[in-house]
Coordinates of C-alpha atoms in Angstrom, one line a residue:
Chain A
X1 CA 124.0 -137.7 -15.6
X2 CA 122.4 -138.0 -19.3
X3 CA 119.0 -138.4 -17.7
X4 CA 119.5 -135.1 -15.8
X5 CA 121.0 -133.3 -18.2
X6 CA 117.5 -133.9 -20.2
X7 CA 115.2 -133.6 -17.5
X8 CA 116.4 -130.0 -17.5
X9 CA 116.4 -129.6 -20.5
X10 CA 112.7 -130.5 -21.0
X11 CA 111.9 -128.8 -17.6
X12 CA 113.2 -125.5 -19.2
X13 CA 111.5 -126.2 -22.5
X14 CA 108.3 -126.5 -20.9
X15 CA 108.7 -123.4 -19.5
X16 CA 109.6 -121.4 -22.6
X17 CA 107.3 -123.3 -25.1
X18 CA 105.6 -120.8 -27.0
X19 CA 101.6 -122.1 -26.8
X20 CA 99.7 -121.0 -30.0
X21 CA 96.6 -122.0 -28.6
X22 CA 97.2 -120.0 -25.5
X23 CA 98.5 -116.9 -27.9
X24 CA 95.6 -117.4 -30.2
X25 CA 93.2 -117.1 -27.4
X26 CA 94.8 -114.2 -25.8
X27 CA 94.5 -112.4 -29.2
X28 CA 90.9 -113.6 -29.6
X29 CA 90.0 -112.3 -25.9
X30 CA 91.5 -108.8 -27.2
X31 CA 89.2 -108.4 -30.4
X32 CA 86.3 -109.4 -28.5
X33 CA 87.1 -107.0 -26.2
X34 CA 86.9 -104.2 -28.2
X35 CA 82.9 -104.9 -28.5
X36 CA 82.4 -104.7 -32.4
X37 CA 83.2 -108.0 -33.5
X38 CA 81.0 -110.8 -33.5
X39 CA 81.8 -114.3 -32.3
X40 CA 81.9 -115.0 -36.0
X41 CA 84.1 -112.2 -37.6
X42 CA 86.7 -113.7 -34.9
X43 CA 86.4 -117.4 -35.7
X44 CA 86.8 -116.2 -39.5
X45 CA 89.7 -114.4 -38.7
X46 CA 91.4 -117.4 -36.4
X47 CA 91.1 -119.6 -39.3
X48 CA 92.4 -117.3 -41.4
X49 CA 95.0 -116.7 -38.8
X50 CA 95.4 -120.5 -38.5
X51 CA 96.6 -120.8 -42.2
X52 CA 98.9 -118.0 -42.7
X53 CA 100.6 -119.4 -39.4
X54 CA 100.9 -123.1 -41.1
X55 CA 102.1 -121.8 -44.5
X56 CA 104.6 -120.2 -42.7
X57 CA 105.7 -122.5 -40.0
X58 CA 106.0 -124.4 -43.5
X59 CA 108.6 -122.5 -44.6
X60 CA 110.8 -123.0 -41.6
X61 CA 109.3 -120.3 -39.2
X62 CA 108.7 -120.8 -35.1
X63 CA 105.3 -121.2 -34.3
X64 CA 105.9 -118.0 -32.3
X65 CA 107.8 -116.3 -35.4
X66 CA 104.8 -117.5 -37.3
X67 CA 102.0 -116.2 -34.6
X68 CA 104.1 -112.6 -34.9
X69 CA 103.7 -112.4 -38.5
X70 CA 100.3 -113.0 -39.1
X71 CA 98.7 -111.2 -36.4
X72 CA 101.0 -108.5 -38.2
X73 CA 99.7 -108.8 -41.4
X74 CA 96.2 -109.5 -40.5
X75 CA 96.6 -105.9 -38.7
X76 CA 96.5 -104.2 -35.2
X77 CA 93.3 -105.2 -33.3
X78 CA 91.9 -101.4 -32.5
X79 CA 92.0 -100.6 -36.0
X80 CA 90.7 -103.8 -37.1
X81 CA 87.6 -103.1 -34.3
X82 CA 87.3 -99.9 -36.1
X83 CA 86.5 -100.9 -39.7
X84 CA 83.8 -103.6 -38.2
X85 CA 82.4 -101.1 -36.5
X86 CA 81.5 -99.7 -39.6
X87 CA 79.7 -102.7 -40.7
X88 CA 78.3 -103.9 -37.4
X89 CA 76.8 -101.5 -35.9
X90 CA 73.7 -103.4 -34.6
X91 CA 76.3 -105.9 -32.7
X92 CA 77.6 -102.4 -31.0
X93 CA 73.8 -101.0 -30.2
X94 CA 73.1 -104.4 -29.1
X95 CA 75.7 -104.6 -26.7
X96 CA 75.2 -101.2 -25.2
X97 CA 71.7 -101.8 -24.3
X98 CA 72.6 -104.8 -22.5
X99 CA 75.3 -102.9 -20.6
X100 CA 72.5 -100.7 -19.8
X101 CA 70.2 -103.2 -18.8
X102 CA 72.5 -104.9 -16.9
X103 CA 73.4 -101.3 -15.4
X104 CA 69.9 -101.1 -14.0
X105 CA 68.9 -104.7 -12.6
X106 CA 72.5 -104.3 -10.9
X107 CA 70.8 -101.2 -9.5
X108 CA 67.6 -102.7 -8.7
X109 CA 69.5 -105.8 -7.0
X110 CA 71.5 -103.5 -5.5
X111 CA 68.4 -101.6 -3.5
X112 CA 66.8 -104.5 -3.3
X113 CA 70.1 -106.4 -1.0
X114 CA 70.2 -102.9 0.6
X115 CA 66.8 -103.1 1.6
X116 CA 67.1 -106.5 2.7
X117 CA 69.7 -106.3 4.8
X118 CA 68.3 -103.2 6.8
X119 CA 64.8 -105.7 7.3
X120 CA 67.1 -108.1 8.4
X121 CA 68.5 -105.9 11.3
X122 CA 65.6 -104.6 12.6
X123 CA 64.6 -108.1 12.7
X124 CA 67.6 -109.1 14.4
X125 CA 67.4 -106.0 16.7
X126 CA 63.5 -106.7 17.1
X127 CA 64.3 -110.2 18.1
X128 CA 67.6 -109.4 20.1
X129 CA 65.6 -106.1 22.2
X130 CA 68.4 -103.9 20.4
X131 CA 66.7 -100.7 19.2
X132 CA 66.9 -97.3 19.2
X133 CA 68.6 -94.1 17.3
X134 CA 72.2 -96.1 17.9
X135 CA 71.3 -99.1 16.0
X136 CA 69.2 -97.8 13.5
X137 CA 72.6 -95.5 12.6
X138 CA 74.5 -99.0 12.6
X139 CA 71.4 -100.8 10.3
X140 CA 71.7 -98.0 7.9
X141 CA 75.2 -98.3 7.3
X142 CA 75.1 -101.7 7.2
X143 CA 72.6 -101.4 4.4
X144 CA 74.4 -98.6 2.4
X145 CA 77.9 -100.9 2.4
X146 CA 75.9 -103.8 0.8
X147 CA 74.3 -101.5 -1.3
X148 CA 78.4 -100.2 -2.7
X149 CA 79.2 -104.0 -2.2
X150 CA 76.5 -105.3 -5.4
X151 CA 77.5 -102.2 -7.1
X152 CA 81.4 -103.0 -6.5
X153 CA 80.9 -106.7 -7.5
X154 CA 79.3 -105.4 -10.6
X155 CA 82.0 -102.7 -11.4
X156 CA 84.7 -105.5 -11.1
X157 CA 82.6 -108.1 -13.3
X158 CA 82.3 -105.6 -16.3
X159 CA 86.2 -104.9 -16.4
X160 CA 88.3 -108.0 -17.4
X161 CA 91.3 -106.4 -16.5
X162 CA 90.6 -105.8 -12.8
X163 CA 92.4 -107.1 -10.1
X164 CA 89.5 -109.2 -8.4
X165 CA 88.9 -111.0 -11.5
X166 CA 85.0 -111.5 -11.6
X167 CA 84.1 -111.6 -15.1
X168 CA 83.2 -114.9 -15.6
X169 CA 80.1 -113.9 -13.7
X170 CA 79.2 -112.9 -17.1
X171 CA 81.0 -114.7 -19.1
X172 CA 80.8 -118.2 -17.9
X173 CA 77.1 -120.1 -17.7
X174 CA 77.8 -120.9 -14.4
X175 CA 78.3 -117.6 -13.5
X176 CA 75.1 -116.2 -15.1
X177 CA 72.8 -119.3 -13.7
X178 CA 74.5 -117.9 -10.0
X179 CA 73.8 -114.3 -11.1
X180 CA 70.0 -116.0 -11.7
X181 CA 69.8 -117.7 -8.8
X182 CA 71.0 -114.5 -6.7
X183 CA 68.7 -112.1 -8.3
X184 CA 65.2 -114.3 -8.1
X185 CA 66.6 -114.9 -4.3
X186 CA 67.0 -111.5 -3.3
X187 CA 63.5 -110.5 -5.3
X188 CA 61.6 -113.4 -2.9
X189 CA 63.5 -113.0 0.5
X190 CA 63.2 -109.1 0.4
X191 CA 59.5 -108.7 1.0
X192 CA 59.2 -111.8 3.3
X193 CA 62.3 -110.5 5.2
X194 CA 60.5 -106.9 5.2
X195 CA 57.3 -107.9 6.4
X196 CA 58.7 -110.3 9.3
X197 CA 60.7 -107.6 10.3
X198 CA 57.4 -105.1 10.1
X199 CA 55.1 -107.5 11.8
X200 CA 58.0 -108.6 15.0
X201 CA 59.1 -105.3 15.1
X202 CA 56.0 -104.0 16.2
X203 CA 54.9 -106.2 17.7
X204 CA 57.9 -107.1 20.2
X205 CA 58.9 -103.3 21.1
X206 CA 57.1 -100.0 21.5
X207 CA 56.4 -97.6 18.9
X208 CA 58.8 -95.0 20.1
X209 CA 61.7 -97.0 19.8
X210 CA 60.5 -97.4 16.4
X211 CA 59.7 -94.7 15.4
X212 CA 63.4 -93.3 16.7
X213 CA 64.9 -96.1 14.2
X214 CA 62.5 -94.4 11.3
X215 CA 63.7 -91.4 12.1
X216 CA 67.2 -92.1 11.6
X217 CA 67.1 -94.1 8.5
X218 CA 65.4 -90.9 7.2
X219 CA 68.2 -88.5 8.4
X220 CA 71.1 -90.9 6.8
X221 CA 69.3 -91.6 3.4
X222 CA 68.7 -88.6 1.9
X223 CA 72.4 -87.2 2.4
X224 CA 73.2 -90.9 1.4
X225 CA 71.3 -90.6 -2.0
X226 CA 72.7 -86.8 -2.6
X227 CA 76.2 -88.6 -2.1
X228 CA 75.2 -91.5 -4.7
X229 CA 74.6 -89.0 -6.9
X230 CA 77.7 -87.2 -6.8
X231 CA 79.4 -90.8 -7.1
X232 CA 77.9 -91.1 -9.9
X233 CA 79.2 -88.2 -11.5
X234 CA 82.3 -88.4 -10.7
X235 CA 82.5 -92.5 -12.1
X236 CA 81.3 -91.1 -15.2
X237 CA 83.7 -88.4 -15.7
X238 CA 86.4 -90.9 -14.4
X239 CA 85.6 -93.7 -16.7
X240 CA 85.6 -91.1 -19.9
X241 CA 89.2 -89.8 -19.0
X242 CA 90.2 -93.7 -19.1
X243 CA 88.9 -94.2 -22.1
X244 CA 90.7 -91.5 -23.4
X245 CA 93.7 -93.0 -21.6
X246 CA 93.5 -96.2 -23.0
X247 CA 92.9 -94.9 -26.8
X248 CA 96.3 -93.3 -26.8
X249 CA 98.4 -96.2 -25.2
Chain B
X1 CA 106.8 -99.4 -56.1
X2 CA 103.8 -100.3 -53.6
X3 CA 99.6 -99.1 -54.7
X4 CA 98.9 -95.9 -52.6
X5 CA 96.2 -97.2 -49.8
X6 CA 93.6 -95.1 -51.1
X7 CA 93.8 -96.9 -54.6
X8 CA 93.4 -100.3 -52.9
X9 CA 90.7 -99.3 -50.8
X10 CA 88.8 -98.2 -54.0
X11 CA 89.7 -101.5 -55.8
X12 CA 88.9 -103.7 -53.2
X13 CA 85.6 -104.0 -54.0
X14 CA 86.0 -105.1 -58.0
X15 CA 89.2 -107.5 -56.9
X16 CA 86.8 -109.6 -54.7
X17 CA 83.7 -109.5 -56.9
X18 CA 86.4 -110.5 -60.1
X19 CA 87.7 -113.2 -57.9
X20 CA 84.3 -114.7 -56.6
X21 CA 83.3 -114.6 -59.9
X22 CA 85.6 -117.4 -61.1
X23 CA 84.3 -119.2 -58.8
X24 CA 83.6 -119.3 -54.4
X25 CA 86.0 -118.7 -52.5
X26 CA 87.1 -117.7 -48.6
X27 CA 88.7 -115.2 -47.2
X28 CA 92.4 -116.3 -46.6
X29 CA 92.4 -117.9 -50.3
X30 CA 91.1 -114.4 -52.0
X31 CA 94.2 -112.6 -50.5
X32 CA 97.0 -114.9 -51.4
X33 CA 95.7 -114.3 -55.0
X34 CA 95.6 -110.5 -54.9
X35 CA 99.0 -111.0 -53.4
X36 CA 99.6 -113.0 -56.0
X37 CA 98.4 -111.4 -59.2
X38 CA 100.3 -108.4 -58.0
X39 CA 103.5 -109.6 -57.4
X40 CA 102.8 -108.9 -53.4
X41 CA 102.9 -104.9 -54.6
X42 CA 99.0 -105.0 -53.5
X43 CA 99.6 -105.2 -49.2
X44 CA 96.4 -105.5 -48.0
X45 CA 96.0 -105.3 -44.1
X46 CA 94.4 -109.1 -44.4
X47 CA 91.8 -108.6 -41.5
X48 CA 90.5 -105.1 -43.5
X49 CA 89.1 -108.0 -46.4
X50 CA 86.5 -108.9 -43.7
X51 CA 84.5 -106.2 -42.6
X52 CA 84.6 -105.7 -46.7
X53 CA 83.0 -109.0 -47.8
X54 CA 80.5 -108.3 -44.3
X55 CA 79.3 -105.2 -46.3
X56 CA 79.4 -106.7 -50.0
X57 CA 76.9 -109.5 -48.6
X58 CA 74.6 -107.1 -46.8
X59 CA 74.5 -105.1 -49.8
X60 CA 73.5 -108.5 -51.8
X61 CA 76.4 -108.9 -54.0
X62 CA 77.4 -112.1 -52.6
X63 CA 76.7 -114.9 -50.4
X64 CA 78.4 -117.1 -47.2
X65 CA 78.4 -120.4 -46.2
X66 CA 79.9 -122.1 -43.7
X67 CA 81.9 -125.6 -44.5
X68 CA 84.4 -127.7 -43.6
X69 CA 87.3 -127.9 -45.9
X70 CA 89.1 -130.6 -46.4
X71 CA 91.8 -130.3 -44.0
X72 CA 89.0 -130.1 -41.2
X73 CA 88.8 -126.6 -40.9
X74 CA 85.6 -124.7 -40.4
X75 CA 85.8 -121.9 -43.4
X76 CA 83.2 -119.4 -44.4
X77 CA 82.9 -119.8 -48.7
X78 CA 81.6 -116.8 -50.3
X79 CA 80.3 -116.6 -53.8
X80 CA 79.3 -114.2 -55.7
X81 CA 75.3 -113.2 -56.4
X82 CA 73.4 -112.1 -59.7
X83 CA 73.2 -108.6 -58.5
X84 CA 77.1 -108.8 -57.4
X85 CA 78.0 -109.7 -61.1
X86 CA 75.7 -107.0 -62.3
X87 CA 77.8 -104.4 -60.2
X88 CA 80.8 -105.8 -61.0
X89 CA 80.1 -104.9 -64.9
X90 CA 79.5 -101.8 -63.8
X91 CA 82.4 -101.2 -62.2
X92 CA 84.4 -102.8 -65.1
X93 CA 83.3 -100.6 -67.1
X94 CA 84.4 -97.6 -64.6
X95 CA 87.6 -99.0 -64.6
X96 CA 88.2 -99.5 -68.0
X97 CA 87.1 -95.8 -68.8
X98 CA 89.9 -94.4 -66.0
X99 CA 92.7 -96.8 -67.5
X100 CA 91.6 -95.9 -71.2
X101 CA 91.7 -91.8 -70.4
X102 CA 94.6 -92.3 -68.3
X103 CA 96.4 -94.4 -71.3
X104 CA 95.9 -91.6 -73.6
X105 CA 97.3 -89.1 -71.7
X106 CA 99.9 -90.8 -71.1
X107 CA 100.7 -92.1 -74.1
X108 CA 100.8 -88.9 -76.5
X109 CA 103.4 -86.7 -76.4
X110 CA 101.8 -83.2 -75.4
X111 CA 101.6 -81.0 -78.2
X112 CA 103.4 -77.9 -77.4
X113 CA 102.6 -75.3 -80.4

């Protein structure tokens, strides 16, 4: 009876322990968030954090009571973002250009998947004896979803908050030696792809078959890149109302 | 009766360099002794002393390094710089002319005739 009585009683306080490590990381995740705080600034501030939560768990405080008070008094995170902002400014350019770099090798990976993908099914088709304005409407497709697919992955990897949680793509080394890996694949396979595709193609069917493929792949692009611009726009404008969104929560 | 935030924004600057210049010190310590000398009348929002002592050692006034203290924690030591005790005569000096005008205002009656 005893024994049970404490088995629950340490099965419930497992699951209402407060964990300071698991709070302070939390709050550490939030700051460097917010993009203007070096790795350092936030391991000066933990420490800091760290004391003021012993001297007070000293005098008799929780470690959660303690936690509450000196994330208090060491002030809210956006503001605290704000006043380094001021003083690290080249941390903030630096991380917008790589944000924009990483913008446009997504962009080139993107095409280049895109582009691979299509090779691949004329290959396939070239191979298989399926050719024609039918399948080249279904090989375009095919290579405008993969081409939204790397953009999607990428969209989901820069927002730590998303549902499909990707960001350790970035965050992780793992991640970034299988980002690696994928781009210098995708850079190799395209051409060969492209120019096994090229070389069977033409060689297995006849030029008008071909040519009708072309002709579609023509027709859906262009519409296609008119639409991707438009998308474009609109993810902008989107993005800048959440901002605003998220500044006044 | 708590110091206006505009007031301790101005004097942040002259409390740290006075501080430092008793010898180095980190971040968390420099706060509990404002808080401290003033009776915990001086609230600081603790994280705001950062991005201050960030500027005051690009600006040359004072310098980091990072140690472990003796309890095992890594802590960044500041301390000040020649050019840091320079400005911080300076700003004495600034400081002393506000309290003396403000002291004699304050202290004679106004003369009404």
């Amino acid at each position: 009876m005893d024994a049970r009585v404490f088995n629950a009683k340490t099965v419930m306080g497992d699951k209402t322990m407060f964990d300071l490590n698991n709070a302070i990381n939390n709050w550490r995740m939030n700051l460097s968030g917010k993009q203007t705080c070096a790795k350092s600034d936030i391991d000066e501030m933990e420490s800091h954090l760290r004391e003021e939560i012993d001297s007070l768990t000293a005098s008799k405080l929780s470690e959660q009571e303690a936690f509450l008070i000196a994330t208090h008094r060491l002030g809210d995170p956006d503001s605290l973002a704000a006043e380094f902002a001021k003083v690290n400014t080249s941390i903030l350019w630096r991380k917008r250009l790589f944000w924009i770099l990483a913008g446009m090798l997504t962009f080139i990976a993107a095409r280049h998947l895109s582009s691979l993908a299509l090779s691949g099914c004329y290959l396939l088709g070239a191979v298989g004896g399926l050719l024609g304005y039918g399948f080249g409407l279904v090989s375009e497709f095919i290579g405008i979803a993969v081409f939204c697919l790397t953009l999607f992955v990428f969209c989901s990897a820069c927002r730590p908050s998303n549902t499909p949680r990707l960001d350790w793509l970035f965050r992780t080394v793992r991640g970034k030696v299988i980002l690696c890996a994928a781009f210098g694949f995708v850079f190799i396979a395209n051409p060969l792809v492209e120019f096994l595709s090229r070389a069977l193609g033409g060689r297995i069917t006849d030029v008008e078959q071909w040519g009708q493929i072309m002709l579609v792949s023509a027709l859906v692009r262009r519409p296609f890149q008119v639409l991707l611009f438009v998308g474009f726009m609109v993810l902008l404008i989107r993005l800048r109302s959440s901002n605003v969104r998220e500044a006044r929560e | 009766m708590n110091v206006s935030k505009d007031l301790v924004a101005a004097s942040a600057t002259p409390l740290i360099l006075s501080i430092l210049s008793q010898g180095e010190n980190y971040g968390y310590a420099i706060i509990k002794r404002v808080r401290q000398l003033s009776g915990g009348k001086m609230q600081w929002t603790d994280g705001m002393l950062y991005p201050v002592l960030h500027r005051l050692e690009s600006q040359g006034l004072i310098k980091s390094q990072e140690r472990v203290s003796e309890t095992g924690r890594k802590r960044k030591y500041y301390r000040i710089e020649d050019k840091g005790t320079a400005v911080l005569k300076e700003q004495r000096s600034q400081w002393m002319l506000v309290y003396s005008t403000l002291k004699q205002l304050w202290e004679t009656k106004p003369c009404l005739t």
